[in-house]
Short mmCIF file of C-alpha atoms and ligand atoms in Angstrom, two decimals:
data_model
loop_
_atom_site.label_atom_id
_atom_site.label_comp_id
_atom_site.label_asym_id
_atom_site.label_seq_id
_atom_site.Cartn_x
_atom_site.Cartn_y
_atom_site.Cartn_z
CA MET A 1 -41.95 39.45 17.08
CA GLU A 2 -38.73 37.73 16.38
CA PHE A 3 -38.23 34.85 14.35
CA LYS A 4 -35.05 33.43 12.58
CA ASN A 5 -36.06 33.28 8.79
CA LEU A 6 -38.80 36.56 8.96
CA ILE A 7 -38.59 40.14 9.86
CA VAL A 8 -41.47 41.86 10.80
CA ASP A 9 -41.62 45.79 11.40
CA LYS A 10 -44.76 47.98 12.13
CA LYS A 11 -44.88 51.04 11.49
CA ASP A 12 -48.93 53.12 11.19
CA GLY A 13 -51.07 50.42 10.98
CA ILE A 14 -48.91 48.39 8.22
CA ALA A 15 -46.95 45.41 9.27
CA ILE A 16 -44.30 44.71 6.33
CA LEU A 17 -43.24 41.10 6.58
CA LYS A 18 -39.69 40.16 5.70
CA PHE A 19 -38.23 37.22 4.34
CA ASN A 20 -34.91 37.00 5.53
CA ARG A 21 -33.24 34.03 4.31
CA PRO A 22 -30.90 36.20 1.56
CA LYS A 23 -28.15 33.61 1.10
CA ALA A 24 -30.37 30.81 0.19
CA LEU A 25 -32.31 33.60 -1.91
CA ASN A 26 -35.44 32.89 0.84
CA ALA A 27 -35.97 29.51 -0.37
CA LEU A 28 -39.14 28.54 1.74
CA ASN A 29 -37.42 25.58 4.03
CA SER A 30 -39.41 24.26 6.74
CA GLU A 31 -38.72 26.69 9.72
CA THR A 32 -39.73 29.36 7.25
CA LEU A 33 -43.26 28.44 6.82
CA ILE A 34 -43.59 27.67 10.45
CA GLU A 35 -42.88 30.79 11.57
CA LEU A 36 -45.06 32.41 8.48
CA LYS A 37 -48.36 30.85 9.64
CA ALA A 38 -47.51 32.09 13.36
CA ALA A 39 -46.15 35.58 11.92
CA GLY A 40 -49.25 35.32 9.86
CA GLU A 41 -51.61 34.55 12.91
CA ALA A 42 -50.61 37.14 14.84
CA LEU A 43 -50.88 39.86 12.53
CA ASN A 44 -54.57 38.96 11.59
CA ALA A 45 -55.23 38.76 15.40
CA ASP A 46 -53.57 42.70 15.72
CA LYS A 47 -55.97 45.24 16.07
CA THR A 48 -53.34 48.02 15.88
CA ILE A 49 -52.34 47.08 12.27
CA LYS A 50 -54.60 47.27 9.09
CA VAL A 51 -52.74 46.23 5.82
CA VAL A 52 -50.26 43.69 5.71
CA VAL A 53 -46.43 44.24 3.30
CA VAL A 54 -44.59 41.17 2.15
CA THR A 55 -41.40 41.85 0.42
CA GLY A 56 -37.96 39.72 0.52
CA GLU A 57 -34.52 40.38 1.65
CA GLY A 58 -31.36 40.62 -0.93
CA LYS A 59 -31.81 40.06 -4.46
CA ALA A 60 -34.95 37.69 -4.58
CA PHE A 61 -38.29 37.68 -3.42
CA VAL A 62 -38.67 34.06 -2.53
CA ALA A 63 -36.51 31.83 -4.82
CA GLY A 64 -39.42 28.60 -4.26
CA ALA A 65 -39.53 26.29 -1.73
CA ASP A 66 -36.14 24.70 -0.52
CA ILE A 67 -34.90 22.38 -2.43
CA LEU A 68 -32.05 21.35 -0.39
CA GLU A 69 -34.54 20.35 2.27
CA MET A 70 -37.29 18.32 -0.43
CA LYS A 71 -34.62 17.11 -2.48
CA ASP A 72 -35.02 13.65 -0.04
CA LEU A 73 -37.90 13.75 1.33
CA THR A 74 -39.57 10.58 2.40
CA ALA A 75 -43.42 10.41 1.09
CA LEU A 76 -44.32 10.73 5.19
CA GLU A 77 -41.43 13.89 5.44
CA GLY A 78 -43.06 14.66 2.26
CA MET A 79 -47.01 15.06 3.44
CA ALA A 80 -45.54 16.86 6.65
CA PHE A 81 -43.38 19.72 4.35
CA SER A 82 -46.57 20.01 2.44
CA ALA A 83 -49.20 20.25 5.54
CA ARG A 84 -46.76 23.40 6.43
CA GLY A 85 -47.10 24.84 3.54
CA HIS A 86 -50.91 24.07 2.87
CA GLU A 87 -51.26 25.96 6.74
CA ALA A 88 -48.77 28.71 6.32
CA PHE A 89 -50.06 29.60 3.24
CA ALA A 90 -53.98 29.37 4.55
CA THR A 91 -52.44 32.25 7.40
CA LEU A 92 -51.50 34.34 4.82
CA GLU A 93 -54.77 34.18 2.09
CA ASN A 94 -57.21 33.94 4.83
CA MET A 95 -55.84 37.10 6.51
CA GLU A 96 -58.86 39.10 7.25
CA LYS A 97 -56.80 42.73 6.37
CA PRO A 98 -55.19 42.80 3.38
CA VAL A 99 -52.21 41.79 2.43
CA ILE A 100 -49.20 43.68 -0.39
CA ALA A 101 -46.91 41.67 -2.12
CA ALA A 102 -44.03 44.12 -3.16
CA VAL A 103 -41.92 41.23 -5.15
CA ASN A 104 -38.43 42.90 -5.44
CA GLY A 105 -37.00 40.27 -7.35
CA PHE A 106 -37.19 36.39 -8.27
CA ALA A 107 -40.35 34.65 -7.33
CA LEU A 108 -40.26 31.59 -8.05
CA GLY A 109 -42.10 28.42 -8.34
CA GLY A 110 -43.46 28.76 -4.34
CA GLY A 111 -42.17 31.83 -3.98
CA PHE A 112 -44.51 32.75 -6.99
CA GLU A 113 -47.42 31.07 -5.21
CA VAL A 114 -46.91 33.64 -2.12
CA ALA A 115 -47.56 36.26 -4.11
CA LEU A 116 -50.48 35.19 -5.91
CA ALA A 117 -51.73 33.84 -2.55
CA CYS A 118 -51.55 38.13 -1.35
CA ASP A 119 -54.34 39.97 -2.59
CA ILE A 120 -52.75 42.77 -4.85
CA ILE A 121 -49.06 42.16 -6.17
CA TYR A 122 -46.73 44.86 -7.58
CA ALA A 123 -43.72 44.74 -8.62
CA SER A 124 -39.74 45.59 -9.48
CA ASP A 125 -39.37 46.01 -12.95
CA ARG A 126 -35.93 43.53 -12.10
CA ALA A 127 -38.64 41.15 -10.68
CA LYS A 128 -38.40 37.60 -12.32
CA VAL A 129 -41.01 35.49 -11.60
CA GLY A 130 -42.01 31.75 -13.08
CA PHE A 131 -42.90 28.28 -12.17
CA PRO A 132 -39.71 26.20 -12.82
CA GLU A 133 -41.51 23.04 -10.67
CA THR A 134 -41.56 21.00 -13.93
CA THR A 135 -37.96 21.46 -14.40
CA LEU A 136 -37.57 19.47 -11.15
CA GLY A 137 -40.27 16.59 -11.94
CA ILE A 138 -42.64 18.34 -9.59
CA HIS A 139 -46.16 20.70 -10.62
CA PRO A 140 -47.02 23.81 -8.59
CA GLY A 141 -48.94 22.68 -5.58
CA PHE A 142 -49.20 25.87 -3.84
CA GLY A 143 -51.90 26.87 -5.30
CA GLY A 144 -50.75 28.23 -8.56
CA THR A 145 -51.75 26.12 -11.00
CA GLN A 146 -55.56 27.59 -9.82
CA ARG A 147 -54.51 30.92 -9.28
CA THR A 148 -52.50 31.67 -12.14
CA ALA A 149 -55.24 29.84 -14.76
CA LYS A 150 -57.75 32.07 -12.73
CA LEU A 151 -55.74 35.35 -13.37
CA ALA A 152 -53.49 34.68 -17.04
CA GLY A 153 -56.52 32.60 -19.05
CA LEU A 154 -55.74 28.79 -19.06
CA ALA A 155 -53.90 29.26 -22.31
CA LYS A 156 -51.02 31.99 -20.69
CA ALA A 157 -50.60 29.62 -17.35
CA LYS A 158 -50.70 26.28 -19.22
CA GLU A 159 -47.35 27.95 -21.28
CA LEU A 160 -46.18 29.15 -17.79
CA ILE A 161 -46.11 26.35 -16.15
CA PHE A 162 -45.78 22.87 -18.59
CA SER A 163 -42.40 25.29 -19.70
CA GLY A 164 -40.79 26.13 -16.20
CA LYS A 165 -40.02 29.36 -18.08
CA THR A 166 -39.02 32.17 -15.98
CA ILE A 167 -40.53 36.04 -17.40
CA GLY A 168 -39.88 40.01 -16.59
CA ALA A 169 -41.99 41.38 -14.63
CA ALA A 170 -43.15 43.32 -17.86
CA GLU A 171 -44.08 40.01 -19.42
CA ALA A 172 -45.97 39.24 -16.39
CA TYR A 173 -47.57 42.53 -16.21
CA GLU A 174 -49.24 42.17 -19.52
CA MET A 175 -50.53 38.52 -18.88
CA GLY A 176 -52.70 40.18 -16.10
CA LEU A 177 -50.19 38.74 -13.23
CA LEU A 178 -49.02 41.67 -11.33
CA ASN A 179 -50.91 44.47 -10.48
CA LYS A 180 -48.12 47.89 -11.20
CA VAL A 181 -44.64 47.30 -12.26
CA VAL A 182 -42.33 50.29 -10.94
CA PRO A 183 -38.80 51.05 -10.85
CA ASP A 184 -36.73 49.31 -8.49
CA ASP A 185 -35.66 52.19 -6.14
CA GLN A 186 -39.99 53.37 -5.90
CA LEU A 187 -41.00 49.57 -5.51
CA MET A 188 -41.36 50.31 -1.40
CA ALA A 189 -42.73 53.89 -1.27
CA SER A 190 -45.04 52.92 -4.15
CA VAL A 191 -46.42 49.98 -1.81
CA MET A 192 -46.58 51.74 0.65
CA ALA A 193 -48.91 54.62 -0.45
CA LEU A 194 -51.04 52.47 -1.89
CA ALA A 195 -51.18 50.13 1.86
CA GLY A 196 -51.59 53.79 3.80
CA LYS A 197 -54.43 54.70 1.24
CA ILE A 198 -55.81 51.51 2.16
CA ALA A 199 -55.03 51.80 6.20
CA ALA A 200 -56.60 55.06 6.02
CA ASN A 201 -60.08 53.64 5.16
CA GLY A 202 -62.87 51.35 7.52
CA PRO A 203 -61.15 48.48 8.29
CA PHE A 204 -64.27 46.19 8.64
CA ALA A 205 -65.51 47.37 5.41
CA VAL A 206 -62.06 46.55 3.35
CA ARG A 207 -62.55 43.18 5.44
CA LEU A 208 -65.70 42.34 3.89
CA ALA A 209 -65.45 43.47 1.05
CA LYS A 210 -62.11 40.95 0.30
CA GLU A 211 -64.04 38.87 1.87
CA CYS A 212 -66.99 39.32 -1.13
CA VAL A 213 -64.80 40.06 -4.02
CA ASN A 214 -62.33 36.68 -2.95
CA LYS A 215 -65.79 34.52 -2.89
CA SER A 216 -66.63 35.79 -6.21
CA LEU A 217 -64.96 33.60 -8.00
CA SER A 218 -66.80 30.95 -6.23
CA LEU A 219 -70.33 31.30 -5.55
CA ASP A 220 -73.04 32.08 -8.81
CA ASN A 221 -74.20 35.70 -9.14
CA LYS A 222 -77.24 35.47 -7.17
CA GLU A 223 -75.33 33.98 -3.75
CA GLY A 224 -72.07 36.34 -4.50
CA LEU A 225 -74.79 39.12 -4.01
CA ALA A 226 -76.87 37.78 -1.85
CA LEU A 227 -73.66 38.36 0.77
CA GLU A 228 -72.69 41.56 -0.61
CA ALA A 229 -76.23 42.66 0.80
CA LYS A 230 -75.62 41.12 3.86
CA ASP A 231 -72.07 42.36 4.25
CA PHE A 232 -73.78 45.73 2.76
CA GLY A 233 -75.97 45.66 5.52
CA LEU A 234 -73.66 44.81 8.18
CA CYS A 235 -71.53 47.49 7.68
CA PHE A 236 -74.47 49.97 8.74
CA ALA A 237 -74.18 48.44 12.56
CA THR A 238 -70.66 49.88 12.54
CA LYS A 239 -69.46 53.31 14.32
CA ASP A 240 -67.32 53.48 10.60
CA GLN A 241 -69.85 53.72 8.66
CA LYS A 242 -71.63 56.73 11.12
CA GLU A 243 -67.89 57.98 11.54
CA GLY A 244 -67.28 58.16 7.91
CA MET A 245 -70.82 59.27 6.56
CA THR A 246 -70.89 62.05 9.11
CA ALA A 247 -67.61 63.43 8.45
CA PHE A 248 -67.98 63.30 4.94
CA VAL A 249 -71.52 65.78 5.53
CA GLU A 250 -69.22 67.90 7.95
CA LYS A 251 -66.13 67.99 4.97
CA ARG A 252 -63.63 66.57 7.19
CA LYS A 253 -61.53 63.53 6.98
CA ALA A 254 -63.16 60.33 8.60
CA THR A 255 -61.19 58.90 11.34
CA PHE A 256 -62.10 55.48 11.62
CA THR A 257 -61.49 52.72 14.63
CA GLY A 258 -62.42 49.50 13.23
CA GLU A 259 -65.44 49.46 15.47
N1 DAK B 1 -34.00 25.96 -2.50
C1 DAK B 1 -32.66 25.98 -1.90
N2 DAK B 1 -31.60 26.75 -2.76
C2 DAK B 1 -31.96 27.96 -3.58
C3 DAK B 1 -32.73 27.79 -3.68
C4 DAK B 1 -34.12 26.82 -3.62
N3 DAK B 1 -35.72 27.11 -3.64
N4 DAK B 1 -33.00 29.01 -4.89
C5 DAK B 1 -31.92 29.79 -4.53
N5 DAK B 1 -30.99 29.14 -3.59
C6 DAK B 1 -29.62 28.73 -3.29
C7 DAK B 1 -28.87 28.44 -3.89
O1 DAK B 1 -28.71 27.24 -3.68
C8 DAK B 1 -27.22 29.36 -3.73
O2 DAK B 1 -26.92 28.41 -2.31
P1 DAK B 1 -25.24 28.72 -2.71
O3 DAK B 1 -25.03 27.50 -3.71
O4 DAK B 1 -24.66 30.13 -2.49
O5 DAK B 1 -24.85 27.21 -1.18
C9 DAK B 1 -28.13 30.32 -3.00
O6 DAK B 1 -28.83 30.40 -2.96
C10 DAK B 1 -28.13 31.95 -4.60
O7 DAK B 1 -28.34 30.81 -5.51
P2 DAK B 1 -27.33 31.15 -7.22
O8 DAK B 1 -26.35 30.75 -7.08
O9 DAK B 1 -28.14 30.32 -8.09
O10 DAK B 1 -27.64 32.29 -7.87
P3 DAK B 1 -28.15 32.64 -9.10
O11 DAK B 1 -28.49 34.28 -9.13
O12 DAK B 1 -27.31 32.52 -10.14
O13 DAK B 1 -29.69 32.17 -9.54
C11 DAK B 1 -31.83 31.69 -9.51
C12 DAK B 1 -31.17 32.59 -8.89
C13 DAK B 1 -33.52 31.96 -8.78
C14 DAK B 1 -32.45 31.03 -10.54
C15 DAK B 1 -31.51 30.34 -8.98
O14 DAK B 1 -30.52 29.61 -7.96
C16 DAK B 1 -32.44 29.43 -9.17
O15 DAK B 1 -32.97 28.54 -10.36
N6 DAK B 1 -33.11 29.08 -8.09
C17 DAK B 1 -34.17 27.68 -8.11
C18 DAK B 1 -35.24 27.84 -8.22
C19 DAK B 1 -36.08 27.34 -8.27
O16 DAK B 1 -36.26 26.12 -9.03
N7 DAK B 1 -37.46 27.09 -7.61
C20 DAK B 1 -38.45 26.64 -7.28
C21 DAK B 1 -38.10 25.10 -6.02
S1 DAK B 1 -39.59 24.08 -6.50
C22 DAK B 1 -45.65 21.64 -2.48
C23 DAK B 1 -46.10 23.02 -2.91
C24 DAK B 1 -45.01 23.06 -3.74
C25 DAK B 1 -44.20 23.34 -3.69
C26 DAK B 1 -43.23 22.26 -2.97
C27 DAK B 1 -44.00 21.33 -2.59
N8 DAK B 1 -46.25 20.86 -1.80
C28 DAK B 1 -47.20 20.87 -1.74
C29 DAK B 1 -45.67 19.09 -1.34
C30 DAK B 1 -42.95 24.44 -4.42
C31 DAK B 1 -42.03 23.93 -5.00
C32 DAK B 1 -40.90 25.42 -5.60
O17 DAK B 1 -41.47 25.75 -5.27
#
């Protein structure tokens, strides 16, 4: 996959999708949003890929939406920009395989929202996150107001969003916004170790588990348990379930095919 503002590398069932506009701290312009949607759709359809890792080139993960592009937008252009963003973020969020954010530096505004749209977030101890939108006269528009509150609680989300302040990875971890903070030079190794562990598991089971966990936020308990029961039953229609349990009985490592 060839892109202008993204680099996609694939190895051993894991794809690394890297934002690559380091001179603009990987800010999200329209072109990048269009490429992100295309890359996300292609990785979703690629059966050889079990896990997707999202990261940034240089000192930033993503420093937000591109302020230079947004500054002079007309209302109609603003709507088009918003639609491109929503399509790109939906592709990431609805990926039928786990997506891990490896936050290597600044993840601000729309950049932090990219990370929050991922399933799991590991961050470098040098990373800085936050929502500077209110300092620009707007507020988070790619899911930040919703996802931050769900992870950190209402009061912490409001403090972060209303103030527009930037916080370090350790503080973000304390707030429940990150899964793990690791020394900068160990970030990719830690993320790849986790991705490898997930990639070795039954892909269909992981996909259904993601669906169940995601829907736990919108379904009531009875509906959620009904979905879990249905998806649990579906696992028994797969070769992977037979392989996983046969391998356990035969005391060997399972080899899953995603069938
Ligand atoms: N956009 C465009 N360019 C950016 C940028 C950004 N968000 N962030 C950095 N850059 C550019 C800088 O302009 C600079 O370019 P040159 O001057 O070299 O040409 C280059 O990247 C390096 O940046 P700095 O020189 O500023 O680097 P520093 O290390 O000194 O500072 C910084 C790093 C991250 C603290 C600083 O660059 C900064 O404050 N950047 C802006 C961060 C920010 O405010 N991000 C939030 C953007 S607003 C929407 C939904 C969502 C959104 C919008 C619409 N709809 C639904 C319609 C989202 C909005 C946002 O994300």
